[in-house]
Amino acid sequence: MPIADLTGPFSLLVVDAVGPLPETERGNKYILVLVDYFTRWTEAFAVGALDSITFVDAMVNGVVPRHGVPSRLLSDNGRNFTSDVAKSFYQTLGIKKLFGAAYHPQTQGLVERFNGTLIGMLRMHVEEAQTDWDVYLPRVLFAYRTAYHEALGDTPFFTLHGRDPILPLDVAFLNLGKKWKRNEVAQYRRELYR
């Protein structure tokens, strides 16, 4: 797969699914995961099923309104990504569909690694019955998106938005005194990572 063809954020999305997980009180059993190859930005949706309608709904109502239409989408050969509904979606929006080789699962290594990280992060937050993982999903995603990534040399959040988010810790730190200005904190953080 030609990674050198990346033209910018959301030019290549990799999609996969995690589950089945313990069913939540809201009826969710799976996580539909998408990773942008350029920025390493992740989107993940708690869903009750992994059918084509659910996939297209997550794209139309979750990914496209936030990030626009991706140029290419890489997935495995799962029925939810190859059905007539999915093909119609790709054709309507002009998305070039790519498939990872069944005999070479490393093609989707980026999303597979994230899936393992995501499950590990969720385990730290869920209750013993594990039926509340979908409640913590947005916060876990935020933590991942704002964590430093060695391969990027920054965070996915900064890579996508060109700025650091104001974190709760930053607010507490900024309120300690007038010694630090808001823009100095981001610079200080970058220097710590060098």
Short mmCIF file of N, CA and C in Angstrom, two decimals:
data_model
loop_
_atom_site.label_atom_id
_atom_site.label_comp_id
_atom_site.label_asym_id
_atom_site.label_seq_id
_atom_site.Cartn_x
_atom_site.Cartn_y
_atom_site.Cartn_z
N MET A 1 0.84 -1.17 0.00
CA MET A 1 0.00 0.00 0.00
C MET A 1 0.89 1.24 0.00
N PRO A 2 0.70 2.16 -0.92
CA PRO A 2 1.58 3.32 -1.04
C PRO A 2 1.28 4.39 0.01
N ILE A 3 2.00 4.35 1.11
CA ILE A 3 1.82 5.34 2.16
C ILE A 3 2.34 6.70 1.70
N ALA A 4 3.29 6.72 0.78
CA ALA A 4 3.86 7.98 0.29
C ALA A 4 2.82 8.84 -0.42
N ASP A 5 1.68 8.28 -0.79
CA ASP A 5 0.64 9.01 -1.50
C ASP A 5 -0.22 9.89 -0.59
N LEU A 6 0.13 10.01 0.66
CA LEU A 6 -0.68 10.80 1.57
C LEU A 6 -0.60 12.27 1.18
N THR A 7 -1.77 12.88 0.96
CA THR A 7 -1.81 14.28 0.55
C THR A 7 -2.17 15.22 1.69
N GLY A 8 -2.57 14.68 2.82
CA GLY A 8 -2.93 15.50 3.96
C GLY A 8 -3.84 14.71 4.89
N PRO A 9 -4.35 15.38 5.91
CA PRO A 9 -5.24 14.71 6.85
C PRO A 9 -6.45 14.09 6.15
N PHE A 10 -6.78 12.90 6.55
CA PHE A 10 -7.94 12.15 6.09
C PHE A 10 -7.90 11.84 4.60
N SER A 11 -6.69 11.74 4.06
CA SER A 11 -6.56 11.26 2.69
C SER A 11 -6.59 9.73 2.67
N LEU A 12 -6.25 9.09 3.80
CA LEU A 12 -6.33 7.64 3.92
C LEU A 12 -6.79 7.28 5.32
N LEU A 13 -7.96 6.67 5.40
CA LEU A 13 -8.50 6.17 6.67
C LEU A 13 -8.41 4.66 6.67
N VAL A 14 -8.06 4.10 7.83
CA VAL A 14 -8.05 2.65 8.00
C VAL A 14 -9.16 2.33 8.99
N VAL A 15 -10.00 1.37 8.66
CA VAL A 15 -11.14 1.04 9.50
C VAL A 15 -11.07 -0.42 9.94
N ASP A 16 -11.51 -0.65 11.17
CA ASP A 16 -11.55 -1.99 11.74
C ASP A 16 -12.61 -2.00 12.83
N ALA A 17 -12.82 -3.14 13.42
CA ALA A 17 -13.80 -3.26 14.50
C ALA A 17 -13.22 -4.06 15.65
N VAL A 18 -13.68 -3.74 16.84
CA VAL A 18 -13.30 -4.45 18.05
C VAL A 18 -14.56 -5.06 18.63
N GLY A 19 -14.47 -6.32 19.05
CA GLY A 19 -15.62 -6.93 19.70
C GLY A 19 -15.88 -8.33 19.16
N PRO A 20 -16.89 -8.98 19.72
CA PRO A 20 -17.86 -8.41 20.65
C PRO A 20 -17.28 -8.22 22.05
N LEU A 21 -17.72 -7.15 22.68
CA LEU A 21 -17.36 -6.82 24.06
C LEU A 21 -18.59 -7.06 24.92
N PRO A 22 -18.45 -7.02 26.25
CA PRO A 22 -19.64 -7.14 27.09
C PRO A 22 -20.66 -6.06 26.71
N GLU A 23 -21.91 -6.47 26.56
CA GLU A 23 -22.94 -5.52 26.14
C GLU A 23 -23.18 -4.47 27.22
N THR A 24 -23.23 -3.22 26.79
CA THR A 24 -23.44 -2.12 27.73
C THR A 24 -24.93 -1.91 27.98
N GLU A 25 -25.24 -1.06 28.94
CA GLU A 25 -26.63 -0.74 29.24
C GLU A 25 -27.31 -0.05 28.06
N ARG A 26 -26.52 0.51 27.16
CA ARG A 26 -27.04 1.20 25.99
C ARG A 26 -27.10 0.28 24.77
N GLY A 27 -26.80 -1.00 24.95
CA GLY A 27 -26.92 -1.98 23.88
C GLY A 27 -25.73 -2.06 22.94
N ASN A 28 -24.61 -1.46 23.32
CA ASN A 28 -23.41 -1.50 22.47
C ASN A 28 -22.57 -2.73 22.77
N LYS A 29 -22.08 -3.38 21.70
CA LYS A 29 -21.25 -4.57 21.84
C LYS A 29 -19.94 -4.49 21.06
N TYR A 30 -19.82 -3.49 20.20
CA TYR A 30 -18.65 -3.38 19.33
C TYR A 30 -18.14 -1.94 19.32
N ILE A 31 -16.91 -1.80 18.88
CA ILE A 31 -16.35 -0.47 18.63
C ILE A 31 -15.89 -0.44 17.18
N LEU A 32 -16.44 0.47 16.42
CA LEU A 32 -16.01 0.71 15.05
C LEU A 32 -14.89 1.74 15.11
N VAL A 33 -13.71 1.37 14.64
CA VAL A 33 -12.51 2.18 14.81
C VAL A 33 -12.00 2.66 13.45
N LEU A 34 -11.65 3.95 13.38
CA LEU A 34 -11.05 4.52 12.17
C LEU A 34 -9.81 5.30 12.58
N VAL A 35 -8.72 5.12 11.84
CA VAL A 35 -7.48 5.84 12.12
C VAL A 35 -7.03 6.54 10.84
N ASP A 36 -6.71 7.83 10.97
CA ASP A 36 -6.18 8.59 9.84
C ASP A 36 -4.68 8.34 9.76
N TYR A 37 -4.22 7.88 8.61
CA TYR A 37 -2.81 7.55 8.45
C TYR A 37 -1.90 8.77 8.58
N PHE A 38 -2.34 9.93 8.15
CA PHE A 38 -1.51 11.13 8.12
C PHE A 38 -1.27 11.70 9.51
N THR A 39 -2.33 11.84 10.30
CA THR A 39 -2.24 12.50 11.61
C THR A 39 -2.27 11.53 12.78
N ARG A 40 -2.63 10.27 12.54
CA ARG A 40 -2.86 9.26 13.58
C ARG A 40 -4.09 9.60 14.43
N TRP A 41 -4.92 10.52 13.95
CA TRP A 41 -6.16 10.86 14.64
C TRP A 41 -7.08 9.64 14.60
N THR A 42 -7.73 9.37 15.72
CA THR A 42 -8.60 8.21 15.82
C THR A 42 -10.05 8.63 16.04
N GLU A 43 -10.92 7.89 15.44
CA GLU A 43 -12.36 8.00 15.71
C GLU A 43 -12.80 6.60 16.10
N ALA A 44 -13.67 6.51 17.09
CA ALA A 44 -14.19 5.21 17.50
C ALA A 44 -15.64 5.39 17.93
N PHE A 45 -16.48 4.50 17.47
CA PHE A 45 -17.91 4.59 17.73
C PHE A 45 -18.40 3.32 18.40
N ALA A 46 -19.05 3.46 19.54
CA ALA A 46 -19.68 2.33 20.21
C ALA A 46 -20.95 1.99 19.44
N VAL A 47 -21.07 0.76 18.99
CA VAL A 47 -22.22 0.35 18.18
C VAL A 47 -22.76 -0.99 18.66
N GLY A 48 -24.02 -1.23 18.34
CA GLY A 48 -24.65 -2.48 18.74
C GLY A 48 -24.46 -3.60 17.74
N ALA A 49 -24.14 -3.24 16.50
CA ALA A 49 -23.96 -4.24 15.44
C ALA A 49 -22.87 -3.77 14.49
N LEU A 50 -22.35 -4.70 13.71
CA LEU A 50 -21.31 -4.37 12.73
C LEU A 50 -21.79 -4.56 11.30
N ASP A 51 -23.02 -4.17 11.04
CA ASP A 51 -23.54 -4.30 9.68
C ASP A 51 -23.18 -3.08 8.84
N SER A 52 -23.48 -3.14 7.57
CA SER A 52 -23.15 -2.06 6.64
C SER A 52 -23.87 -0.77 6.97
N ILE A 53 -25.12 -0.86 7.38
CA ILE A 53 -25.90 0.34 7.72
C ILE A 53 -25.24 1.08 8.88
N THR A 54 -24.81 0.35 9.89
CA THR A 54 -24.14 0.95 11.04
C THR A 54 -22.84 1.61 10.61
N PHE A 55 -22.06 0.94 9.77
CA PHE A 55 -20.81 1.50 9.27
C PHE A 55 -21.05 2.79 8.49
N VAL A 56 -21.97 2.75 7.54
CA VAL A 56 -22.26 3.94 6.72
C VAL A 56 -22.79 5.07 7.61
N ASP A 57 -23.64 4.74 8.57
CA ASP A 57 -24.17 5.75 9.49
C ASP A 57 -23.04 6.42 10.28
N ALA A 58 -22.08 5.64 10.76
CA ALA A 58 -20.94 6.21 11.50
C ALA A 58 -20.12 7.13 10.60
N MET A 59 -19.95 6.75 9.36
CA MET A 59 -19.20 7.59 8.42
C MET A 59 -19.96 8.87 8.11
N VAL A 60 -21.25 8.74 7.76
CA VAL A 60 -22.05 9.89 7.34
C VAL A 60 -22.31 10.86 8.50
N ASN A 61 -22.56 10.33 9.69
CA ASN A 61 -22.91 11.19 10.81
C ASN A 61 -21.77 11.47 11.78
N GLY A 62 -20.67 10.70 11.67
CA GLY A 62 -19.56 10.89 12.59
C GLY A 62 -18.30 11.41 11.95
N VAL A 63 -17.85 10.78 10.88
CA VAL A 63 -16.57 11.14 10.27
C VAL A 63 -16.71 12.30 9.29
N VAL A 64 -17.60 12.18 8.33
CA VAL A 64 -17.71 13.19 7.27
C VAL A 64 -18.04 14.58 7.81
N PRO A 65 -19.00 14.75 8.74
CA PRO A 65 -19.27 16.11 9.23
C PRO A 65 -18.11 16.74 10.01
N ARG A 66 -17.25 15.92 10.60
CA ARG A 66 -16.12 16.44 11.38
C ARG A 66 -14.87 16.68 10.54
N HIS A 67 -14.65 15.80 9.56
CA HIS A 67 -13.36 15.82 8.86
C HIS A 67 -13.47 15.88 7.34
N GLY A 68 -14.66 15.79 6.81
CA GLY A 68 -14.83 15.75 5.37
C GLY A 68 -14.75 14.32 4.85
N VAL A 69 -14.88 14.19 3.55
CA VAL A 69 -14.88 12.88 2.91
C VAL A 69 -13.44 12.42 2.72
N PRO A 70 -13.09 11.23 3.22
CA PRO A 70 -11.73 10.74 2.98
C PRO A 70 -11.54 10.36 1.51
N SER A 71 -10.32 10.50 1.04
CA SER A 71 -10.02 10.11 -0.35
C SER A 71 -10.04 8.61 -0.51
N ARG A 72 -9.44 7.90 0.47
CA ARG A 72 -9.33 6.44 0.41
C ARG A 72 -9.68 5.84 1.76
N LEU A 73 -10.19 4.62 1.71
CA LEU A 73 -10.56 3.90 2.93
C LEU A 73 -10.03 2.48 2.81
N LEU A 74 -9.23 2.07 3.78
CA LEU A 74 -8.63 0.74 3.81
C LEU A 74 -9.32 -0.10 4.88
N SER A 75 -9.73 -1.30 4.52
CA SER A 75 -10.35 -2.21 5.49
C SER A 75 -10.01 -3.64 5.12
N ASP A 76 -10.47 -4.55 5.98
CA ASP A 76 -10.39 -5.97 5.62
C ASP A 76 -11.56 -6.27 4.67
N ASN A 77 -11.76 -7.53 4.38
CA ASN A 77 -12.81 -7.92 3.44
C ASN A 77 -14.12 -8.27 4.13
N GLY A 78 -14.34 -7.71 5.31
CA GLY A 78 -15.57 -7.98 6.05
C GLY A 78 -16.80 -7.57 5.25
N ARG A 79 -17.87 -8.31 5.44
CA ARG A 79 -19.13 -8.07 4.70
C ARG A 79 -19.64 -6.64 4.90
N ASN A 80 -19.45 -6.08 6.08
CA ASN A 80 -19.94 -4.73 6.34
C ASN A 80 -19.22 -3.68 5.50
N PHE A 81 -18.02 -4.00 4.99
CA PHE A 81 -17.26 -3.06 4.17
C PHE A 81 -17.36 -3.38 2.67
N THR A 82 -17.95 -4.54 2.33
CA THR A 82 -17.99 -4.97 0.93
C THR A 82 -19.40 -5.10 0.38
N SER A 83 -20.41 -4.85 1.18
CA SER A 83 -21.80 -5.02 0.75
C SER A 83 -22.18 -3.99 -0.31
N ASP A 84 -23.32 -4.19 -0.93
CA ASP A 84 -23.82 -3.24 -1.92
C ASP A 84 -24.07 -1.87 -1.29
N VAL A 85 -24.54 -1.84 -0.05
CA VAL A 85 -24.76 -0.57 0.66
C VAL A 85 -23.44 0.17 0.81
N ALA A 86 -22.40 -0.53 1.25
CA ALA A 86 -21.08 0.09 1.42
C ALA A 86 -20.53 0.55 0.07
N LYS A 87 -20.65 -0.29 -0.96
CA LYS A 87 -20.15 0.08 -2.29
C LYS A 87 -20.86 1.33 -2.82
N SER A 88 -22.15 1.41 -2.59
CA SER A 88 -22.91 2.58 -3.02
C SER A 88 -22.44 3.83 -2.29
N PHE A 89 -22.16 3.69 -1.01
CA PHE A 89 -21.63 4.80 -0.21
C PHE A 89 -20.29 5.28 -0.77
N TYR A 90 -19.37 4.36 -1.04
CA TYR A 90 -18.06 4.73 -1.59
C TYR A 90 -18.23 5.44 -2.94
N GLN A 91 -19.08 4.89 -3.78
CA GLN A 91 -19.27 5.46 -5.12
C GLN A 91 -19.91 6.84 -5.04
N THR A 92 -20.91 7.00 -4.20
CA THR A 92 -21.61 8.29 -4.08
C THR A 92 -20.67 9.39 -3.63
N LEU A 93 -19.77 9.08 -2.69
CA LEU A 93 -18.87 10.11 -2.16
C LEU A 93 -17.50 10.11 -2.83
N GLY A 94 -17.29 9.23 -3.78
CA GLY A 94 -16.02 9.21 -4.50
C GLY A 94 -14.85 8.72 -3.67
N ILE A 95 -15.11 7.80 -2.76
CA ILE A 95 -14.07 7.23 -1.91
C ILE A 95 -13.46 6.03 -2.62
N LYS A 96 -12.15 6.03 -2.76
CA LYS A 96 -11.47 4.86 -3.34
C LYS A 96 -11.33 3.82 -2.24
N LYS A 97 -11.88 2.64 -2.47
CA LYS A 97 -11.88 1.57 -1.46
C LYS A 97 -10.68 0.67 -1.67
N LEU A 98 -9.91 0.48 -0.61
CA LEU A 98 -8.75 -0.41 -0.62
C LEU A 98 -9.00 -1.54 0.36
N PHE A 99 -8.49 -2.72 0.03
CA PHE A 99 -8.65 -3.87 0.91
C PHE A 99 -7.28 -4.39 1.30
N GLY A 100 -7.13 -4.70 2.59
CA GLY A 100 -5.91 -5.33 3.06
C GLY A 100 -5.90 -6.78 2.64
N ALA A 101 -4.74 -7.31 2.37
CA ALA A 101 -4.62 -8.71 1.97
C ALA A 101 -4.92 -9.62 3.16
N ALA A 102 -5.77 -10.61 2.94
CA ALA A 102 -6.15 -11.53 4.01
C ALA A 102 -4.94 -12.27 4.57
N TYR A 103 -3.97 -12.54 3.72
CA TYR A 103 -2.77 -13.26 4.14
C TYR A 103 -1.70 -12.32 4.69
N HIS A 104 -1.99 -11.03 4.75
CA HIS A 104 -1.01 -10.05 5.23
C HIS A 104 -1.70 -9.03 6.15
N PRO A 105 -2.08 -9.45 7.38
CA PRO A 105 -2.83 -8.56 8.27
C PRO A 105 -2.06 -7.31 8.70
N GLN A 106 -0.74 -7.29 8.50
CA GLN A 106 0.06 -6.12 8.88
C GLN A 106 -0.31 -4.89 8.05
N THR A 107 -1.01 -5.10 6.93
CA THR A 107 -1.44 -3.99 6.09
C THR A 107 -2.23 -2.99 6.92
N GLN A 108 -2.99 -3.49 7.87
CA GLN A 108 -3.79 -2.64 8.74
C GLN A 108 -3.17 -2.55 10.13
N GLY A 109 -1.87 -2.66 10.20
CA GLY A 109 -1.18 -2.66 11.48
C GLY A 109 -1.44 -1.44 12.33
N LEU A 110 -1.59 -0.28 11.71
CA LEU A 110 -1.83 0.96 12.45
C LEU A 110 -3.11 0.86 13.28
N VAL A 111 -4.19 0.42 12.66
CA VAL A 111 -5.46 0.33 13.38
C VAL A 111 -5.45 -0.86 14.34
N GLU A 112 -4.78 -1.93 13.99
CA GLU A 112 -4.70 -3.09 14.89
C GLU A 112 -3.95 -2.74 16.17
N ARG A 113 -2.85 -2.00 16.05
CA ARG A 113 -2.11 -1.57 17.24
C ARG A 113 -2.97 -0.65 18.10
N PHE A 114 -3.69 0.27 17.45
CA PHE A 114 -4.56 1.17 18.21
C PHE A 114 -5.65 0.39 18.93
N ASN A 115 -6.22 -0.63 18.30
CA ASN A 115 -7.25 -1.43 18.95
C ASN A 115 -6.75 -2.01 20.27
N GLY A 116 -5.53 -2.53 20.27
CA GLY A 116 -4.95 -3.07 21.50
C GLY A 116 -4.76 -1.99 22.55
N THR A 117 -4.29 -0.83 22.12
CA THR A 117 -4.11 0.30 23.04
C THR A 117 -5.45 0.74 23.60
N LEU A 118 -6.45 0.84 22.74
CA LEU A 118 -7.78 1.27 23.15
C LEU A 118 -8.37 0.33 24.21
N ILE A 119 -8.28 -0.96 23.99
CA ILE A 119 -8.81 -1.93 24.96
C ILE A 119 -8.07 -1.80 26.28
N GLY A 120 -6.75 -1.66 26.23
CA GLY A 120 -5.97 -1.49 27.46
C GLY A 120 -6.36 -0.23 28.21
N MET A 121 -6.59 0.85 27.50
CA MET A 121 -6.99 2.11 28.14
C MET A 121 -8.39 1.99 28.74
N LEU A 122 -9.30 1.34 28.02
CA LEU A 122 -10.66 1.18 28.55
C LEU A 122 -10.67 0.32 29.80
N ARG A 123 -9.82 -0.71 29.84
CA ARG A 123 -9.76 -1.60 31.01
C ARG A 123 -9.42 -0.83 32.29
N MET A 124 -8.65 0.23 32.15
CA MET A 124 -8.28 1.03 33.32
C MET A 124 -9.45 1.81 33.89
N HIS A 125 -10.52 1.96 33.12
CA HIS A 125 -11.62 2.82 33.55
C HIS A 125 -12.92 2.09 33.87
N VAL A 126 -13.15 0.96 33.25
CA VAL A 126 -14.46 0.33 33.37
C VAL A 126 -14.67 -0.31 34.73
N GLU A 127 -15.94 -0.47 35.08
CA GLU A 127 -16.29 -1.15 36.32
C GLU A 127 -16.04 -2.64 36.16
N GLU A 128 -16.19 -3.37 37.24
CA GLU A 128 -15.90 -4.80 37.21
C GLU A 128 -16.76 -5.56 36.21
N ALA A 129 -18.03 -5.20 36.09
CA ALA A 129 -18.93 -5.88 35.16
C ALA A 129 -18.62 -5.53 33.70
N GLN A 130 -17.86 -4.50 33.47
CA GLN A 130 -17.43 -4.06 32.14
C GLN A 130 -18.60 -3.70 31.22
N THR A 131 -19.68 -3.21 31.79
CA THR A 131 -20.84 -2.84 30.97
C THR A 131 -20.95 -1.33 30.79
N ASP A 132 -19.89 -0.61 31.13
CA ASP A 132 -19.92 0.85 30.99
C ASP A 132 -18.79 1.37 30.10
N TRP A 133 -18.17 0.50 29.32
CA TRP A 133 -17.02 0.92 28.51
C TRP A 133 -17.37 2.01 27.51
N ASP A 134 -18.61 2.01 27.01
CA ASP A 134 -18.99 3.03 26.02
C ASP A 134 -19.07 4.44 26.61
N VAL A 135 -19.29 4.52 27.92
CA VAL A 135 -19.32 5.83 28.60
C VAL A 135 -17.92 6.45 28.61
N TYR A 136 -16.92 5.62 28.76
CA TYR A 136 -15.54 6.11 28.85
C TYR A 136 -14.85 6.29 27.50
N LEU A 137 -15.45 5.78 26.45
CA LEU A 137 -14.82 5.82 25.13
C LEU A 137 -14.41 7.24 24.69
N PRO A 138 -15.26 8.26 24.79
CA PRO A 138 -14.83 9.61 24.37
C PRO A 138 -13.64 10.14 25.15
N ARG A 139 -13.59 9.88 26.45
CA ARG A 139 -12.47 10.37 27.28
C ARG A 139 -11.18 9.63 26.97
N VAL A 140 -11.29 8.34 26.72
CA VAL A 140 -10.11 7.55 26.36
C VAL A 140 -9.57 8.01 25.00
N LEU A 141 -10.47 8.28 24.07
CA LEU A 141 -10.04 8.81 22.76
C LEU A 141 -9.32 10.14 22.92
N PHE A 142 -9.86 11.02 23.76
CA PHE A 142 -9.21 12.32 23.98
C PHE A 142 -7.81 12.13 24.56
N ALA A 143 -7.68 11.22 25.51
CA ALA A 143 -6.36 10.96 26.11
C ALA A 143 -5.39 10.47 25.04
N TYR A 144 -5.84 9.57 24.18
CA TYR A 144 -4.97 9.05 23.11
C TYR A 144 -4.59 10.15 22.12
N ARG A 145 -5.57 10.95 21.75
CA ARG A 145 -5.34 12.01 20.76
C ARG A 145 -4.41 13.10 21.27
N THR A 146 -4.33 13.25 22.58
CA THR A 146 -3.49 14.32 23.15
C THR A 146 -2.19 13.79 23.74
N ALA A 147 -1.91 12.51 23.53
CA ALA A 147 -0.66 11.91 24.00
C ALA A 147 0.41 12.04 22.91
N TYR A 148 1.63 12.22 23.32
CA TYR A 148 2.76 12.36 22.40
C TYR A 148 2.99 11.03 21.67
N HIS A 149 3.18 11.09 20.36
CA HIS A 149 3.47 9.92 19.54
C HIS A 149 4.85 10.08 18.93
N GLU A 150 5.71 9.16 19.23
CA GLU A 150 7.09 9.21 18.76
C GLU A 150 7.17 9.31 17.24
N ALA A 151 6.37 8.52 16.54
CA ALA A 151 6.41 8.51 15.07
C ALA A 151 6.01 9.85 14.47
N LEU A 152 5.13 10.56 15.14
CA LEU A 152 4.69 11.88 14.66
C LEU A 152 5.61 13.00 15.12
N GLY A 153 6.21 12.80 16.28
CA GLY A 153 6.97 13.89 16.89
C GLY A 153 6.06 14.89 17.57
N ASP A 154 4.81 14.53 17.76
CA ASP A 154 3.84 15.39 18.41
C ASP A 154 2.60 14.57 18.75
N THR A 155 1.50 15.24 19.04
CA THR A 155 0.25 14.56 19.34
C THR A 155 -0.62 14.54 18.09
N PRO A 156 -1.51 13.56 17.96
CA PRO A 156 -2.46 13.61 16.85
C PRO A 156 -3.30 14.89 16.87
N PHE A 157 -3.65 15.36 18.07
CA PHE A 157 -4.45 16.58 18.18
C PHE A 157 -3.70 17.75 17.54
N PHE A 158 -2.43 17.94 17.91
CA PHE A 158 -1.65 19.05 17.35
C PHE A 158 -1.44 18.86 15.85
N THR A 159 -1.18 17.64 15.43
CA THR A 159 -0.94 17.37 14.02
C THR A 159 -2.17 17.71 13.17
N LEU A 160 -3.36 17.46 13.70
CA LEU A 160 -4.58 17.76 12.96
C LEU A 160 -4.98 19.23 13.07
N HIS A 161 -4.92 19.77 14.29
CA HIS A 161 -5.46 21.12 14.53
C HIS A 161 -4.42 22.23 14.51
N GLY A 162 -3.14 21.88 14.58
CA GLY A 162 -2.10 22.89 14.58
C GLY A 162 -1.98 23.65 15.89
N ARG A 163 -2.54 23.10 16.92
CA ARG A 163 -2.46 23.70 18.26
C ARG A 163 -2.67 22.61 19.29
N ASP A 164 -2.25 22.91 20.50
CA ASP A 164 -2.53 21.99 21.60
C ASP A 164 -3.87 22.33 22.21
N PRO A 165 -4.61 21.33 22.69
CA PRO A 165 -5.85 21.64 23.39
C PRO A 165 -5.53 22.18 24.78
N ILE A 166 -6.48 22.86 25.35
CA ILE A 166 -6.33 23.26 26.75
C ILE A 166 -6.84 22.08 27.58
N LEU A 167 -5.94 21.46 28.29
CA LEU A 167 -6.27 20.30 29.11
C LEU A 167 -6.67 20.75 30.51
N PRO A 168 -7.43 19.95 31.23
CA PRO A 168 -7.77 20.32 32.60
C PRO A 168 -6.54 20.63 33.45
N LEU A 169 -5.46 19.87 33.26
CA LEU A 169 -4.23 20.13 34.00
C LEU A 169 -3.63 21.48 33.62
N ASP A 170 -3.72 21.85 32.33
CA ASP A 170 -3.23 23.15 31.89
C ASP A 170 -3.98 24.28 32.59
N VAL A 171 -5.29 24.14 32.72
CA VAL A 171 -6.09 25.17 33.37
C VAL A 171 -5.65 25.33 34.82
N ALA A 172 -5.46 24.20 35.50
CA ALA A 172 -5.00 24.27 36.89
C ALA A 172 -3.62 24.90 36.96
N PHE A 173 -2.74 24.52 36.04
CA PHE A 173 -1.38 25.03 36.02
C PHE A 173 -1.36 26.52 35.71
N LEU A 174 -2.19 26.94 34.76
CA LEU A 174 -2.24 28.35 34.37
C LEU A 174 -2.79 29.24 35.46
N ASN A 175 -3.62 28.70 36.33
CA ASN A 175 -4.23 29.51 37.38
C ASN A 175 -3.35 29.65 38.61
N LEU A 176 -2.15 29.07 38.60
CA LEU A 176 -1.27 29.17 39.76
C LEU A 176 -0.64 30.55 39.89
N GLY A 177 -0.49 31.25 38.83
CA GLY A 177 0.11 32.57 38.90
C GLY A 177 0.25 33.17 37.53
N LYS A 178 0.70 34.39 37.48
CA LYS A 178 0.82 35.10 36.20
C LYS A 178 2.17 34.84 35.54
N LYS A 179 2.97 33.97 36.13
CA LYS A 179 4.30 33.69 35.61
C LYS A 179 4.24 33.08 34.20
N TRP A 180 3.24 32.23 33.94
CA TRP A 180 3.11 31.54 32.65
C TRP A 180 1.99 32.15 31.84
N LYS A 181 2.27 32.37 30.57
CA LYS A 181 1.23 32.78 29.64
C LYS A 181 0.75 31.54 28.90
N ARG A 182 -0.45 31.61 28.40
CA ARG A 182 -1.07 30.46 27.77
C ARG A 182 -0.20 29.87 26.65
N ASN A 183 0.35 30.67 25.79
CA ASN A 183 1.13 30.14 24.67
C ASN A 183 2.49 29.59 25.12
N GLU A 184 2.96 29.98 26.29
CA GLU A 184 4.24 29.48 26.78
C GLU A 184 4.14 28.03 27.27
N VAL A 185 2.97 27.64 27.74
CA VAL A 185 2.79 26.29 28.26
C VAL A 185 2.99 25.26 27.13
N ALA A 186 2.41 25.53 25.97
CA ALA A 186 2.57 24.60 24.84
C ALA A 186 4.04 24.50 24.43
N GLN A 187 4.73 25.62 24.39
CA GLN A 187 6.15 25.61 24.03
C GLN A 187 6.96 24.84 25.08
N TYR A 188 6.65 25.05 26.34
CA TYR A 188 7.33 24.35 27.43
C TYR A 188 7.14 22.84 27.29
N ARG A 189 5.91 22.41 26.97
CA ARG A 189 5.64 20.99 26.80
C ARG A 189 6.48 20.41 25.67
N ARG A 190 6.57 21.14 24.57
CA ARG A 190 7.36 20.66 23.43
C ARG A 190 8.82 20.49 23.80
N GLU A 191 9.34 21.44 24.56
CA GLU A 191 10.75 21.36 24.96
C GLU A 191 11.00 20.16 25.87
N LEU A 192 10.02 19.81 26.68
CA LEU A 192 10.16 18.64 27.55
C LEU A 192 10.28 17.36 26.73
N TYR A 193 9.62 17.29 25.58
CA TYR A 193 9.62 16.09 24.76
C TYR A 193 10.86 15.95 23.89
N ARG A 194 11.65 16.99 23.78
CA ARG A 194 12.84 16.92 22.91
C ARG A 194 13.94 16.10 23.51
#
